[in-house]
Each structure stands twice: as C-alpha cells, then as structure tokens.
PDB file of C-alpha atoms in Angstrom:
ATOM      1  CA  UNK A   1       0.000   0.000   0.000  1.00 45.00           C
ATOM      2  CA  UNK A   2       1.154   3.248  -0.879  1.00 50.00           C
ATOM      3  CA  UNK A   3       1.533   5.742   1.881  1.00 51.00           C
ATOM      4  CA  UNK A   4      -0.733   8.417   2.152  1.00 52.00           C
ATOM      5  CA  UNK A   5       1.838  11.251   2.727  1.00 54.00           C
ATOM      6  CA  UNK A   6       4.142  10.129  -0.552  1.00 59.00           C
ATOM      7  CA  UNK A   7       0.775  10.596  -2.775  1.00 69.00           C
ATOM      8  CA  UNK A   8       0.489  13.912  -1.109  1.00 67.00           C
ATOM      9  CA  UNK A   9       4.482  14.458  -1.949  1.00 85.00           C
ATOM     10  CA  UNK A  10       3.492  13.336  -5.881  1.00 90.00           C
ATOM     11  CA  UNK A  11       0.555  15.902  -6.314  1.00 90.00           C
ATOM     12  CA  UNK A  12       2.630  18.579  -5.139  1.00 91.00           C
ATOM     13  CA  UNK A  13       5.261  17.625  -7.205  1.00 93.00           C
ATOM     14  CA  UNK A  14       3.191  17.356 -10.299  1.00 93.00           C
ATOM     15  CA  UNK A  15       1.469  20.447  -9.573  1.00 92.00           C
ATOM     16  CA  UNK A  16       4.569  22.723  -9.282  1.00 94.00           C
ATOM     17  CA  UNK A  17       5.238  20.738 -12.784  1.00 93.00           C
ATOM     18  CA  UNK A  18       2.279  21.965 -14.201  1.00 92.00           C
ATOM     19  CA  UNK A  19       2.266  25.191 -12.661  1.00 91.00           C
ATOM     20  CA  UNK A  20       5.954  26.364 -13.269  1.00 91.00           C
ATOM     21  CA  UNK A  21       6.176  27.958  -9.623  1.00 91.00           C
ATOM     22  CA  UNK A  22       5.550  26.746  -5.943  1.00 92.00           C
ATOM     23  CA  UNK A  23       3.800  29.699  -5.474  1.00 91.00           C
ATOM     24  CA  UNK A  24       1.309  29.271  -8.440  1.00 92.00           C
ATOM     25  CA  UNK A  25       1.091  25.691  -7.270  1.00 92.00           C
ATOM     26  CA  UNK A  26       0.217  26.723  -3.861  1.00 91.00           C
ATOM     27  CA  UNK A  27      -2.686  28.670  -4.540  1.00 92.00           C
ATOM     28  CA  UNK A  28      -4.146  25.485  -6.572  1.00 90.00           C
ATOM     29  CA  UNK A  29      -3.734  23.062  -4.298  1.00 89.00           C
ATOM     30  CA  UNK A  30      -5.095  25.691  -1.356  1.00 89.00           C
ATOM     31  CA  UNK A  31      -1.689  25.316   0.601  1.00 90.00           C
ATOM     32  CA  UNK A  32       1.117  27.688   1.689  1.00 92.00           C
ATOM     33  CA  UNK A  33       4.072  27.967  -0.656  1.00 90.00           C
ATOM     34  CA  UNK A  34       5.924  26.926   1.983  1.00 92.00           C
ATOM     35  CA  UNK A  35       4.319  23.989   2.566  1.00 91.00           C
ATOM     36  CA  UNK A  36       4.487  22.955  -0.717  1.00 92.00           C
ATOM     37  CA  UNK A  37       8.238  23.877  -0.861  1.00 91.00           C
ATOM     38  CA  UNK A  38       8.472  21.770   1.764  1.00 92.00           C
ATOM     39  CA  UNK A  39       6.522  18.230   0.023  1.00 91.00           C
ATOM     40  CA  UNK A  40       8.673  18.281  -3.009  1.00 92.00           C
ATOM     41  CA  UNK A  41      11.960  18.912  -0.831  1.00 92.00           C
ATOM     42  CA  UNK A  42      11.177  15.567   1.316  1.00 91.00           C
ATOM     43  CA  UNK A  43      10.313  13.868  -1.762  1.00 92.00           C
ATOM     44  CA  UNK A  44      13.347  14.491  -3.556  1.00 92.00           C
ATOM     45  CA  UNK A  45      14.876  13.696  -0.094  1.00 92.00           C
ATOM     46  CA  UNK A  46      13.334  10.367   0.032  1.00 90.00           C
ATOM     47  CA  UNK A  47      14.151  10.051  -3.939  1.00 91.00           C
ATOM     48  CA  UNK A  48      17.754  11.112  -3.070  1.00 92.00           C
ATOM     49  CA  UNK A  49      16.799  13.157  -6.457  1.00 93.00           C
ATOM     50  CA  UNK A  50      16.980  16.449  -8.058  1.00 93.00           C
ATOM     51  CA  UNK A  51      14.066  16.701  -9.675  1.00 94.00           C
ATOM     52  CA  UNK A  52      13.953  20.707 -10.024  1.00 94.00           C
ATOM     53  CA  UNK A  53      16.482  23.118 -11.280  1.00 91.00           C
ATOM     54  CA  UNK A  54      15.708  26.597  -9.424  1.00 86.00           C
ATOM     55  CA  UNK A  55      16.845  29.818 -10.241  1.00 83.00           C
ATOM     56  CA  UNK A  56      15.855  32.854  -9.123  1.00 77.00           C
ATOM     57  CA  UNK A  57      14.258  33.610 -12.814  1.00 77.00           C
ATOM     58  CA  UNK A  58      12.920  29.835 -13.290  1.00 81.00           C
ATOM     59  CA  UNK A  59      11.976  26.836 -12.110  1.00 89.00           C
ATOM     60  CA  UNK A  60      12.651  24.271 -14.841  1.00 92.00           C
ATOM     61  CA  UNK A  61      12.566  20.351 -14.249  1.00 94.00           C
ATOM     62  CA  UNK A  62      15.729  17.927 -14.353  1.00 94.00           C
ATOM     63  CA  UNK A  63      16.169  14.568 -16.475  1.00 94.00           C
ATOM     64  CA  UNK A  64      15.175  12.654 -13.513  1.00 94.00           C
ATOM     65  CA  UNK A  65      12.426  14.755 -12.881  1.00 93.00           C
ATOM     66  CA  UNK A  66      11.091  14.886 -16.275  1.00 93.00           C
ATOM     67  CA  UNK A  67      10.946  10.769 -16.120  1.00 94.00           C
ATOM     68  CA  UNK A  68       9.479  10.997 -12.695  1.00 94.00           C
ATOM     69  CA  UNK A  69       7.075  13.375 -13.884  1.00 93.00           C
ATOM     70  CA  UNK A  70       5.610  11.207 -16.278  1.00 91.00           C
ATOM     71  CA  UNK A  71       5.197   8.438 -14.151  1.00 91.00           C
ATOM     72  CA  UNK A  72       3.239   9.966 -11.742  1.00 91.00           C
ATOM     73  CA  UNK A  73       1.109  11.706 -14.367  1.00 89.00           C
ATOM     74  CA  UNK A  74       0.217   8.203 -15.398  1.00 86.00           C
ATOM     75  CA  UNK A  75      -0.387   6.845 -11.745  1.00 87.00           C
ATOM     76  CA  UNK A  76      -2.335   9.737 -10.656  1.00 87.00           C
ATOM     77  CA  UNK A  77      -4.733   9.451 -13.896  1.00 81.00           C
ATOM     78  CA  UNK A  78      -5.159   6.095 -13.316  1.00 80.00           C
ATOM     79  CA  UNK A  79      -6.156   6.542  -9.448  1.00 82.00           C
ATOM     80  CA  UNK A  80      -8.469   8.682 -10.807  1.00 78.00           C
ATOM     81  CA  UNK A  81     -10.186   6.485 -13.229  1.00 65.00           C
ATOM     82  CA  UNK A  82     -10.267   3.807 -10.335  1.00 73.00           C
ATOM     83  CA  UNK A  83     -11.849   5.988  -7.919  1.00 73.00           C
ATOM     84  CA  UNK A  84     -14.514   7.195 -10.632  1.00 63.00           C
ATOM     85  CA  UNK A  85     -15.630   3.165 -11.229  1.00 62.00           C
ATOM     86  CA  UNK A  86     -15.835   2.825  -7.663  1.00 65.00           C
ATOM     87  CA  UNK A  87     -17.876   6.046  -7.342  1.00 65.00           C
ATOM     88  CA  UNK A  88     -20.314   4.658 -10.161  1.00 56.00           C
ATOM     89  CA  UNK A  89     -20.260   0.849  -9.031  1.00 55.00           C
ATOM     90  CA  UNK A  90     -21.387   2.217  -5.790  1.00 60.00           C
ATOM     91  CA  UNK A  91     -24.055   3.695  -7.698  1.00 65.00           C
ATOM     92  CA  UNK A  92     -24.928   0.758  -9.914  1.00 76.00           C
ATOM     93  CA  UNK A  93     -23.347  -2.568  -9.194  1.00 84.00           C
ATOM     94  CA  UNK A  94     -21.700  -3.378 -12.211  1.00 84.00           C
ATOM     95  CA  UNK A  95     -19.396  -5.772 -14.130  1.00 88.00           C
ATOM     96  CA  UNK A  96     -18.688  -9.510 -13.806  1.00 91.00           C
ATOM     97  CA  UNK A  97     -19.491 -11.231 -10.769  1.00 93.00           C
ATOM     98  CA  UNK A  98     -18.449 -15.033  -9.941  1.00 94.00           C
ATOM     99  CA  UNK A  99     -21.390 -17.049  -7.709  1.00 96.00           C
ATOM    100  CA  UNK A 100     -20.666 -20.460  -6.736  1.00 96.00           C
ATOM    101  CA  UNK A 101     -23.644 -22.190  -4.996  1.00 95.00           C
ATOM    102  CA  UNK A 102     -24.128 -26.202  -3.446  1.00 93.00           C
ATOM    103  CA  UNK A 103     -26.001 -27.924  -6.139  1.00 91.00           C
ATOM    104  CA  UNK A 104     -29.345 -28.175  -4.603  1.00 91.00           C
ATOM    105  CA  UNK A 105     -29.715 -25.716  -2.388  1.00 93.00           C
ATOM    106  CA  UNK A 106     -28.082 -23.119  -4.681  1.00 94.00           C
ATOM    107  CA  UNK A 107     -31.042 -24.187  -7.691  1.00 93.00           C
ATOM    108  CA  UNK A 108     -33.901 -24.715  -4.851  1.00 92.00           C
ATOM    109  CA  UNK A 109     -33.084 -20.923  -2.901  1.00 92.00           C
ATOM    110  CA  UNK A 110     -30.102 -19.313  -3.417  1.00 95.00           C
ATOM    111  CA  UNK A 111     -30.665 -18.759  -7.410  1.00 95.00           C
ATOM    112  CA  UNK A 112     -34.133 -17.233  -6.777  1.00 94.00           C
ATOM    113  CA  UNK A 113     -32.546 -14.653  -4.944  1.00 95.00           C
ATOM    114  CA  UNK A 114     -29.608 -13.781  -7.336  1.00 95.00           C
ATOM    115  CA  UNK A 115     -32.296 -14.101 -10.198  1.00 96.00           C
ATOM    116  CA  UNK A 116     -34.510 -11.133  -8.432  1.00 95.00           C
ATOM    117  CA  UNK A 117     -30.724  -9.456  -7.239  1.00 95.00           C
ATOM    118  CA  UNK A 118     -29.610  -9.320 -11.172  1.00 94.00           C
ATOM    119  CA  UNK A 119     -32.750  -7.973 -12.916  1.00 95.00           C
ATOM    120  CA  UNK A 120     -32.476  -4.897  -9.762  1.00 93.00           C
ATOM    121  CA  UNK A 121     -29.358  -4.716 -11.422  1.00 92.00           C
ATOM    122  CA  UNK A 122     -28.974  -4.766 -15.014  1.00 91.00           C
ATOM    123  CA  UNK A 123     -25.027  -3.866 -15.554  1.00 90.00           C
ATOM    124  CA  UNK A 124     -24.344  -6.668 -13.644  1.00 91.00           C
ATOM    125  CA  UNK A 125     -23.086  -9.894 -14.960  1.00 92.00           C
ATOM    126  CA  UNK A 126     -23.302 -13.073 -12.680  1.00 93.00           C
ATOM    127  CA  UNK A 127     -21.477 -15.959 -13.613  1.00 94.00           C
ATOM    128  CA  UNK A 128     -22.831 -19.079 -11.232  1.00 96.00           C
ATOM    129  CA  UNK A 129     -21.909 -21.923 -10.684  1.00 95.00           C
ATOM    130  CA  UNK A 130     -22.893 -24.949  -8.676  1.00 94.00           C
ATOM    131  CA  UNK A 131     -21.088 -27.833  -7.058  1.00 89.00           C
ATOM    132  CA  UNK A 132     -21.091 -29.403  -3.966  1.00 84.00           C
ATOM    133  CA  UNK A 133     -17.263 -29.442  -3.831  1.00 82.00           C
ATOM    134  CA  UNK A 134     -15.105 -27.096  -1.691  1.00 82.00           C
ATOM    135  CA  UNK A 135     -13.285 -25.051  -4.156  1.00 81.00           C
ATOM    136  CA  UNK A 136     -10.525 -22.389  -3.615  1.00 84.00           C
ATOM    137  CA  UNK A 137     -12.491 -18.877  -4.426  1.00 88.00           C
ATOM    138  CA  UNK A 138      -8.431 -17.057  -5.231  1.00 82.00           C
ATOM    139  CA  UNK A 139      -7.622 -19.934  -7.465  1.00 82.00           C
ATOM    140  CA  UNK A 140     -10.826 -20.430  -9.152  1.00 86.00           C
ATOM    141  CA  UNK A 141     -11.596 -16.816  -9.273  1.00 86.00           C
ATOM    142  CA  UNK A 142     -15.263 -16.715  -7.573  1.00 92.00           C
ATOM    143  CA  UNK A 143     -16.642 -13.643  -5.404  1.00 93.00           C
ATOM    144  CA  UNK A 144     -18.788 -14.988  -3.037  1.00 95.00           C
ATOM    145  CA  UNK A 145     -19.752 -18.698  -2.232  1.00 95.00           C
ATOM    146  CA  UNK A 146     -22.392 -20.150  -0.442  1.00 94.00           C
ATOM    147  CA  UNK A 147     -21.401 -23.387   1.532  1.00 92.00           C
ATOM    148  CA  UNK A 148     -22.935 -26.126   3.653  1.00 90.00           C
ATOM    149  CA  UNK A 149     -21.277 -27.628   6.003  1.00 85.00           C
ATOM    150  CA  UNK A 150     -17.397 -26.999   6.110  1.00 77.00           C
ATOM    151  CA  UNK A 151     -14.485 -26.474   8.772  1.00 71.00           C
ATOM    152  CA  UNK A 152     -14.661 -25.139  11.874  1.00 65.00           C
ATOM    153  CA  UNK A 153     -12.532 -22.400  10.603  1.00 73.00           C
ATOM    154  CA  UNK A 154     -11.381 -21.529   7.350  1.00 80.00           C
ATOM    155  CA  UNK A 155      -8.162 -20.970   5.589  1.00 80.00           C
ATOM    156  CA  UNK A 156      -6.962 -17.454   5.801  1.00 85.00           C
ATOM    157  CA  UNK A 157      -8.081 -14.564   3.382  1.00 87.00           C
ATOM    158  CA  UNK A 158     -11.256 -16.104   3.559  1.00 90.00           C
ATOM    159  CA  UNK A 159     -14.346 -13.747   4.940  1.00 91.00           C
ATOM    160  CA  UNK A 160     -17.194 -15.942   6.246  1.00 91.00           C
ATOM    161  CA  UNK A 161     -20.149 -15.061   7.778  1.00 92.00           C
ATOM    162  CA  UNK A 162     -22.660 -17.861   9.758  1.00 91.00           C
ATOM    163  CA  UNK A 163     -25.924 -17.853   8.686  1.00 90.00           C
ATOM    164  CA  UNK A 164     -27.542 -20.749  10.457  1.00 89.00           C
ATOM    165  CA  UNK A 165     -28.256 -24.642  10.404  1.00 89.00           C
ATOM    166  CA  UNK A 166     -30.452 -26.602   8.686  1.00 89.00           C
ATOM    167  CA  UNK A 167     -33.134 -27.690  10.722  1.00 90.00           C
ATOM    168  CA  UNK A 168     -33.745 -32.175   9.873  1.00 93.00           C
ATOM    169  CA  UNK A 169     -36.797 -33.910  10.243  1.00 95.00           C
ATOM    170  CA  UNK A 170     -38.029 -37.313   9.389  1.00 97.00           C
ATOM    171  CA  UNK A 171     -40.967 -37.125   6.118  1.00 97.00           C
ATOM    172  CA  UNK A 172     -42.512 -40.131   4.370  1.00 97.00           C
ATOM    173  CA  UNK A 173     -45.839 -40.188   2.458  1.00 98.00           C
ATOM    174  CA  UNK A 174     -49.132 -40.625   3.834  1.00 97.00           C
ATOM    175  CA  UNK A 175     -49.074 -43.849   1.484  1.00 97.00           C
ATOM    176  CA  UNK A 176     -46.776 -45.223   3.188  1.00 97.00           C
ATOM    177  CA  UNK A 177     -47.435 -44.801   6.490  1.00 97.00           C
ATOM    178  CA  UNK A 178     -51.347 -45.643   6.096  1.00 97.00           C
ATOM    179  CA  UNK A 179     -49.622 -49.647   4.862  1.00 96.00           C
ATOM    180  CA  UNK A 180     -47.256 -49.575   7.139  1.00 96.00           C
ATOM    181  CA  UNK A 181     -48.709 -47.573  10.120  1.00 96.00           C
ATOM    182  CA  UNK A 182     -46.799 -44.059  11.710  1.00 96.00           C
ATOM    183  CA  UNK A 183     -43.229 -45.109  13.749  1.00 95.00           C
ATOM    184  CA  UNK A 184     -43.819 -43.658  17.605  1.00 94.00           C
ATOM    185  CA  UNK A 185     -40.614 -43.792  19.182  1.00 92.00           C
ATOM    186  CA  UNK A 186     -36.780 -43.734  17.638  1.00 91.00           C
ATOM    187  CA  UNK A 187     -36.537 -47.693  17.681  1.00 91.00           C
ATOM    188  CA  UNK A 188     -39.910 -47.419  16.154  1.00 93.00           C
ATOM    189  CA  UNK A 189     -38.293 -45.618  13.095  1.00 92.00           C
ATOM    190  CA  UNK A 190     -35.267 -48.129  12.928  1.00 92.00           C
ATOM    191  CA  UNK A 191     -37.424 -51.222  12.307  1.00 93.00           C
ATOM    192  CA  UNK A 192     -39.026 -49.108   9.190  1.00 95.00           C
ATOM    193  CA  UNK A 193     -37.681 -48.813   5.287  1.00 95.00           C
ATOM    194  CA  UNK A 194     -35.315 -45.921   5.054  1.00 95.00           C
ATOM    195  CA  UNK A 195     -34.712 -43.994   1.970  1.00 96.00           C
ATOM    196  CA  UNK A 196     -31.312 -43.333   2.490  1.00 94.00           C
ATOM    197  CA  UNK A 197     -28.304 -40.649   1.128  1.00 91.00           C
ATOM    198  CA  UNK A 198     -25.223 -42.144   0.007  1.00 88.00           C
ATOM    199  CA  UNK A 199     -22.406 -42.248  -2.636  1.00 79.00           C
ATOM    200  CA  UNK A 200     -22.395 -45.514  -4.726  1.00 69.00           C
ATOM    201  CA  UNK A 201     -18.739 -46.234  -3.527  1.00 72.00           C
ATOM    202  CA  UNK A 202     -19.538 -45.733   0.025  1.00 74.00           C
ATOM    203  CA  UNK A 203     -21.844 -46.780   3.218  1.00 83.00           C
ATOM    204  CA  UNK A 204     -25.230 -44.754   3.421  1.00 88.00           C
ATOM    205  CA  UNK A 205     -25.521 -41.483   5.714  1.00 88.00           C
ATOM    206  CA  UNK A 206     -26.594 -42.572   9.004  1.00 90.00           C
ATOM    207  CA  UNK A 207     -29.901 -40.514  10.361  1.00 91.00           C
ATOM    208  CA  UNK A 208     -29.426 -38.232  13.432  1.00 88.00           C
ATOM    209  CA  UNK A 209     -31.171 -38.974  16.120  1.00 86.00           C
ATOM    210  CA  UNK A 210     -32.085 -36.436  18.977  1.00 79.00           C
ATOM    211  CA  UNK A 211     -33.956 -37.424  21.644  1.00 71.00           C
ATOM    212  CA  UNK A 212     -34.520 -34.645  24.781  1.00 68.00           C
ATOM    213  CA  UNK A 213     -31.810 -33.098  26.533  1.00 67.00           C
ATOM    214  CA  UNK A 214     -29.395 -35.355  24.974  1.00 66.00           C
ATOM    215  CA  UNK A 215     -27.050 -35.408  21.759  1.00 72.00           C
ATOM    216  CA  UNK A 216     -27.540 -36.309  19.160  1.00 75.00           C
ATOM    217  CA  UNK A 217     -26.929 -40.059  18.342  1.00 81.00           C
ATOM    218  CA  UNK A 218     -25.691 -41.702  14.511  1.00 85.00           C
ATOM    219  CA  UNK A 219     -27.948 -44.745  13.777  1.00 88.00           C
ATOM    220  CA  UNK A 220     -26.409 -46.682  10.888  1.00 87.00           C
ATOM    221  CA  UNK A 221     -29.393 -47.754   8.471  1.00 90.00           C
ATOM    222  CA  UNK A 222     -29.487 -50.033   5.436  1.00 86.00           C
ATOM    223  CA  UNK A 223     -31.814 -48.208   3.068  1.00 87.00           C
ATOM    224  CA  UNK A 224     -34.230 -50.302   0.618  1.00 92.00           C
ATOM    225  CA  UNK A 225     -32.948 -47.279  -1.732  1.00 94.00           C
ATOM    226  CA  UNK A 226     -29.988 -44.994  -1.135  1.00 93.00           C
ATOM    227  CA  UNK A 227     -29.500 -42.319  -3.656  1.00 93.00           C
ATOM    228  CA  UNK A 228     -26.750 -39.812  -4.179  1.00 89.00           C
ATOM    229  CA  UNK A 229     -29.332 -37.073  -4.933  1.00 90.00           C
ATOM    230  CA  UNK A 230     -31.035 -35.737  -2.202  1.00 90.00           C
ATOM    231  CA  UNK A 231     -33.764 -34.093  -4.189  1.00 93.00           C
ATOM    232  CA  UNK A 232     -34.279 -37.476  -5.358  1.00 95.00           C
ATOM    233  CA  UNK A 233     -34.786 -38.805  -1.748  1.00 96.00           C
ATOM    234  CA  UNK A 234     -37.729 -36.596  -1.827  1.00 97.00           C
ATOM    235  CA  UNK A 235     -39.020 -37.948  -4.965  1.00 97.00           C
ATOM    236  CA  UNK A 236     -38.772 -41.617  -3.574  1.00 97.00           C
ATOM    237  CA  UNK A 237     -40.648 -40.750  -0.327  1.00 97.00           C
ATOM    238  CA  UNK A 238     -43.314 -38.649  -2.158  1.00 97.00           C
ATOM    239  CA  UNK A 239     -43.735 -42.537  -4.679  1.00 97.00           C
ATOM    240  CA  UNK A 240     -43.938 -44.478  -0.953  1.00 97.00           C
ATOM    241  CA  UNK A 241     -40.929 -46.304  -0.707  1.00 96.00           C
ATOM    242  CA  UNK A 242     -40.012 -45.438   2.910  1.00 97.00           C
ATOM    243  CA  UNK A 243     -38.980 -43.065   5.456  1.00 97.00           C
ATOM    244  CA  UNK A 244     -35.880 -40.101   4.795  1.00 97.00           C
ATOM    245  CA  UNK A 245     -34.545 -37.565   6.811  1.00 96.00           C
ATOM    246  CA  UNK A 246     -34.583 -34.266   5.045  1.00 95.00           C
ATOM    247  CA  UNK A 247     -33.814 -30.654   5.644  1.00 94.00           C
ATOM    248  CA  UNK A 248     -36.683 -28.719   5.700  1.00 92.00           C
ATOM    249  CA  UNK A 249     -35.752 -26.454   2.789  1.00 93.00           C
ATOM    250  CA  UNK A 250     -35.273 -29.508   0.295  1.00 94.00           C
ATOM    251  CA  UNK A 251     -38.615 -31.470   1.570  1.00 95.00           C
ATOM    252  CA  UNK A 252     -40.588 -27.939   1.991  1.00 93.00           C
ATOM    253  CA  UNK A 253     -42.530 -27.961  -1.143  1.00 94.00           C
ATOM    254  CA  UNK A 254     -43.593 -31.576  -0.816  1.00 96.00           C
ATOM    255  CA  UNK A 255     -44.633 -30.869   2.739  1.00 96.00           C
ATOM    256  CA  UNK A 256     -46.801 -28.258   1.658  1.00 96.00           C
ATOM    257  CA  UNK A 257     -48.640 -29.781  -0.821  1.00 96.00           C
ATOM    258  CA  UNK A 258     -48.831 -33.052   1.176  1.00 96.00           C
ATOM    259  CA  UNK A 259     -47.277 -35.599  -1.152  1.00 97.00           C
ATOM    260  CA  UNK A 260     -44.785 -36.215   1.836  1.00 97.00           C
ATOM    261  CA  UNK A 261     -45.604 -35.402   6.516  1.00 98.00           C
ATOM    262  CA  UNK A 262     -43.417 -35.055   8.967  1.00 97.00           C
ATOM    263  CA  UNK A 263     -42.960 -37.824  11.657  1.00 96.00           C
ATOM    264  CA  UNK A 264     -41.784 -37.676  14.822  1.00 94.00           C
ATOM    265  CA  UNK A 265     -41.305 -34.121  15.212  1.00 93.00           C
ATOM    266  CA  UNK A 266     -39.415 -34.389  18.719  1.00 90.00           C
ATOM    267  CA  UNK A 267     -36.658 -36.144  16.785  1.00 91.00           C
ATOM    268  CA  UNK A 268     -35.990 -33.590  14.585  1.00 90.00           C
ATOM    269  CA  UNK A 269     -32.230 -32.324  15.067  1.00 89.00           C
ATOM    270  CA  UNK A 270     -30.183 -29.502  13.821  1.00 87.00           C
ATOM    271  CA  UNK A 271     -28.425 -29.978  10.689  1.00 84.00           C
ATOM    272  CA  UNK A 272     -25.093 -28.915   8.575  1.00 87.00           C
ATOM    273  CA  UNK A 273     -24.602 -25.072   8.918  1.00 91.00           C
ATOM    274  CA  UNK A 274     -24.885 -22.357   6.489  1.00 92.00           C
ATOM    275  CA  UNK A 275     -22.140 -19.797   5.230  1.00 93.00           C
ATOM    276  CA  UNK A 276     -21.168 -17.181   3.663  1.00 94.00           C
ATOM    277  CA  UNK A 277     -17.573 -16.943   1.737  1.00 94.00           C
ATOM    278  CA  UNK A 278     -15.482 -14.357   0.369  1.00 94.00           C
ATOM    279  CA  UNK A 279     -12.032 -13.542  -0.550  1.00 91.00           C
ATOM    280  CA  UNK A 280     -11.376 -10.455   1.867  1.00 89.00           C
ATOM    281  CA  UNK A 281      -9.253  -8.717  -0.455  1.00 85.00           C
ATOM    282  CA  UNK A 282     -12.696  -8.281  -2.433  1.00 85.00           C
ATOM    283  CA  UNK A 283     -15.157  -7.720   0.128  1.00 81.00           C
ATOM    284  CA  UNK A 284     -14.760  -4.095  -0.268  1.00 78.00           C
ATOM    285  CA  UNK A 285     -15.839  -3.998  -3.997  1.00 83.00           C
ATOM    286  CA  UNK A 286     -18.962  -2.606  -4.603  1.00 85.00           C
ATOM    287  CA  UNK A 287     -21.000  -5.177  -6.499  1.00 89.00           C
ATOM    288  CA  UNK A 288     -19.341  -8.067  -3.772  1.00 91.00           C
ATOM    289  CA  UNK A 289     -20.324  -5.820  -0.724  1.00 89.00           C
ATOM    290  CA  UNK A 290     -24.150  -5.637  -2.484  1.00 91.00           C
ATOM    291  CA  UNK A 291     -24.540  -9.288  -3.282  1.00 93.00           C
ATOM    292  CA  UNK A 292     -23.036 -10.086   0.513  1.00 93.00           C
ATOM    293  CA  UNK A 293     -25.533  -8.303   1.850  1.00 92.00           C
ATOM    294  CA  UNK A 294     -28.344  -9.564  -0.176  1.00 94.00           C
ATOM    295  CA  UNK A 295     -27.762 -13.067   0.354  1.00 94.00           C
ATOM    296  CA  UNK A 296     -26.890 -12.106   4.455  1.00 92.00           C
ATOM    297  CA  UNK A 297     -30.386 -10.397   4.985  1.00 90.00           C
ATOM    298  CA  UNK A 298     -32.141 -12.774   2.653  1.00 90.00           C
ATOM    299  CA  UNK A 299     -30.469 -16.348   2.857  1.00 86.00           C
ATOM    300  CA  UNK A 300     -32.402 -18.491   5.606  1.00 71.00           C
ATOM    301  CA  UNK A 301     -32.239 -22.225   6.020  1.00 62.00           C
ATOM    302  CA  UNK A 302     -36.004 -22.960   6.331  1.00 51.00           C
TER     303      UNK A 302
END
C-alpha cells in the first residue's frame, strides 16, 4: 500500500510541474508555498533526487524529474479512473461477478434470490456456478460462495459469515405410512424402510437422532434405496418407498402440498450449517459488498 503522505508528496510535485512555480502551485492546491516547498523537498529527499532546477528567474525540471514526472502523471490518472468506477459501481453494481452455490440448495433458494438481485441490477453480470465441492475462491476466481457444512474455521483470506443450520426432520408419504402404520418412538423408526443418502462407492448417511436433553446419536441404516441425490430422496418418499430424513428447505414444497408429513417431530435435530464466503481482499468492492448483503439479509435455512 502506498503511503498516504508520498501521494500527497506526488501531487505537489506534479502540480509545481504543471504550474511552473511553488507559489502558483500553492494557490491550486489551497496550501502555503511553503508547505508545498516543503513536500517536493522531502520527496526528492526520500528520492535522493533532483528533480527541479531553481533559479531565481525559473523553475525548470531535471532529467530525472522529467521521467518521474511522467510516471506519476500516469499513476495519478489512473487513481483517478479507479476511484470514478468505484464512485459509479457504488451507484450501480456493475461488471462480472463469480457465484458459486451447493447444487441443490443453490437451484432450490439461493438462485431465486440472485435471479430477483440481477434484474435490480442490469449492468451486472453473474457468472454461477454450482457444485457441492469445496473449491478455492483465489484460485478459481469466484466472489462470493455459499457453503454447507465446512471447517470449523477456514483458511486465511477467507471472509465468512454464519448464517444458520439446517433444521432435519423425518418425512414419508401418507401412502406409506397408512400400509405400514406411523413409527412412535426412535426404535420405532429403525425397524421401518429408510430412503437413504449415500455415494455408490460408500456406506449410506446414518440418520441423526435427537432425543430430549441429549445429543444427538448416529444410527447406521441399510436403506431399501440410497441415492446420491437428495432431491431425489424426496421424490422416492413422495412414490412411498419409505422413510428419509430431510432438511426442511429440500422437503418444503412436498410438505406443503402433502405428497410427503413429517414424523416424529421431537426427533428432529439440527443440521449442517450455512455460510457465507469471500475472498477479503474483495469484500470491499462494490458489487461483492451488495450481493453479501443480499444473500446475508435474505439467505435463511427454512
């Protein structure tokens, strides 16, 4: 970072320049020519530079200070151009913005959100992406990821924010449950058909089980189906197969329109937590700071 005090030193300097006098200069820049005389002389100190030739008739710049000179022109226009986008970006978000989202739950409620967050904002250009896999936001270039589930603390340059958990209840269909009659207790629910998560190379989730004051307990199931798709867990619950646990926000439209109840409502449990990710050395841009706090005041596990 640039210290504030040797930009100070380079706008006096290029202002005397310009204005072929420190006292000229002075009056432009609202100081004392003085202090003005003063900003150049510790900059040429710090330079170890001659960058002006005075006389009492002239003021006239050296070699080294005609170089110099034209490298700060150039920085100083381009500050200004920077500080102008910023000014208008904070205006109107704008430009390309990189969105990753989990699979599911980015489709099922995070997109709705960006959808409704892009047409408020027209000169904005998301780029989204969704996959369930932890990637690295420098390497891979993203702005702000949503994430479920993850470390309890997160590699460095990384801003995250907590937004909740998921909340997990048991669901099957009324179907179901009128053949095979409604599960009362926990070891009720383990003698029943599950509709289990899993990957095909591996052994199916185990359901949570919370019972009072408690913690929660793993019981390993079996699964007459286990599926690596949790939306289609809901799909083979809603068709009768059996009983899944499911976060409320994936089961919530079957729920309401009753192709799938909740059982055993004192077992639901707390699920994987919800956050917010960002590479801090962007959280200050404009269109990153607007979508950050869009998805904070608007992102709920339901």
């Amino acid at each position: 970072m640039i210290p504030s005090e040797r930009l100070k030193g380079i706008e006096a300097f290029v202002c005397v320049a310009d204005a072929g006098s420190f006292t000229a200069a002075a009056d432009r820049l609202s100081l004392t020519a003085s202090a003005v005389g003063k900003s150049v002389a510790r900059l040429e100190a710090r330079l170890r530079t001659r960058l002006f030739e005075r006389s009492t008739r002239r003021l006239a710049l050296t070699d080294a200070g005609r170089a110099y000179y034209r490298t700060c022109v150039r920085v100083l226009a381009e500050l200004q151009d920077a500080e102008a986008v910023l000014a208008a970006e904070r205006q109107e978000p704008a430009g390309r913005l990189r969105v990753d989202l989990p699979a599911t739950f980015g489709r099922r409620v995070a997109l709705p959100l960006l959808l409704q967050f892009a047409q408020r904002h027209p000169q904005l250009r998301p780029q989204v992406s969704f996959t369930d896999r932890f990637v690295d936001l420098a390497d891979e270039g993203i702005d702000v990821a949503v994430r479920i589930g993850g470390p309890q603390r997160w590699a460095p340059g990384l801003g995250h924010r907590y937004l909740g958990s998921e909340r997990v209840v048991f669901c099957a269909s009324p179907q179901y449950l009128a053949r095979r009659g409604v599960p009362q207790t926990a070891d009720d629910l383990m003698r029943h058909d599950a509709v289990a998560y899993g990957r095909a190379d591996g052994e199916p989730a185990s359901w949570r089980i919370f019972q009072g004051a408690g913690p929660v307990s793993l019981r390993p199931i079996e699964g007459v189906m286990v599926l690596d798709s949790a939306e289609a867990q809901v799909d083979a619950v809603a068709a009768g197969l059996g009983i899944a646990q499911l976060a409320t926000w994936l089961a919530a439209d079957a729920l309401r329109d009753g192709r799938v109840v909740e059982i055993l409502p004192q077992l639901a449990t707390e699920g994987l937590p919800l956050y917010l990710l960002w590479p801090l050395s962007k959280q200050l841009l404009p269109k990153v700071d607007a979508v950050l706090e869009m998805l904070g005041e608007s992102l709920r596990i339901v």
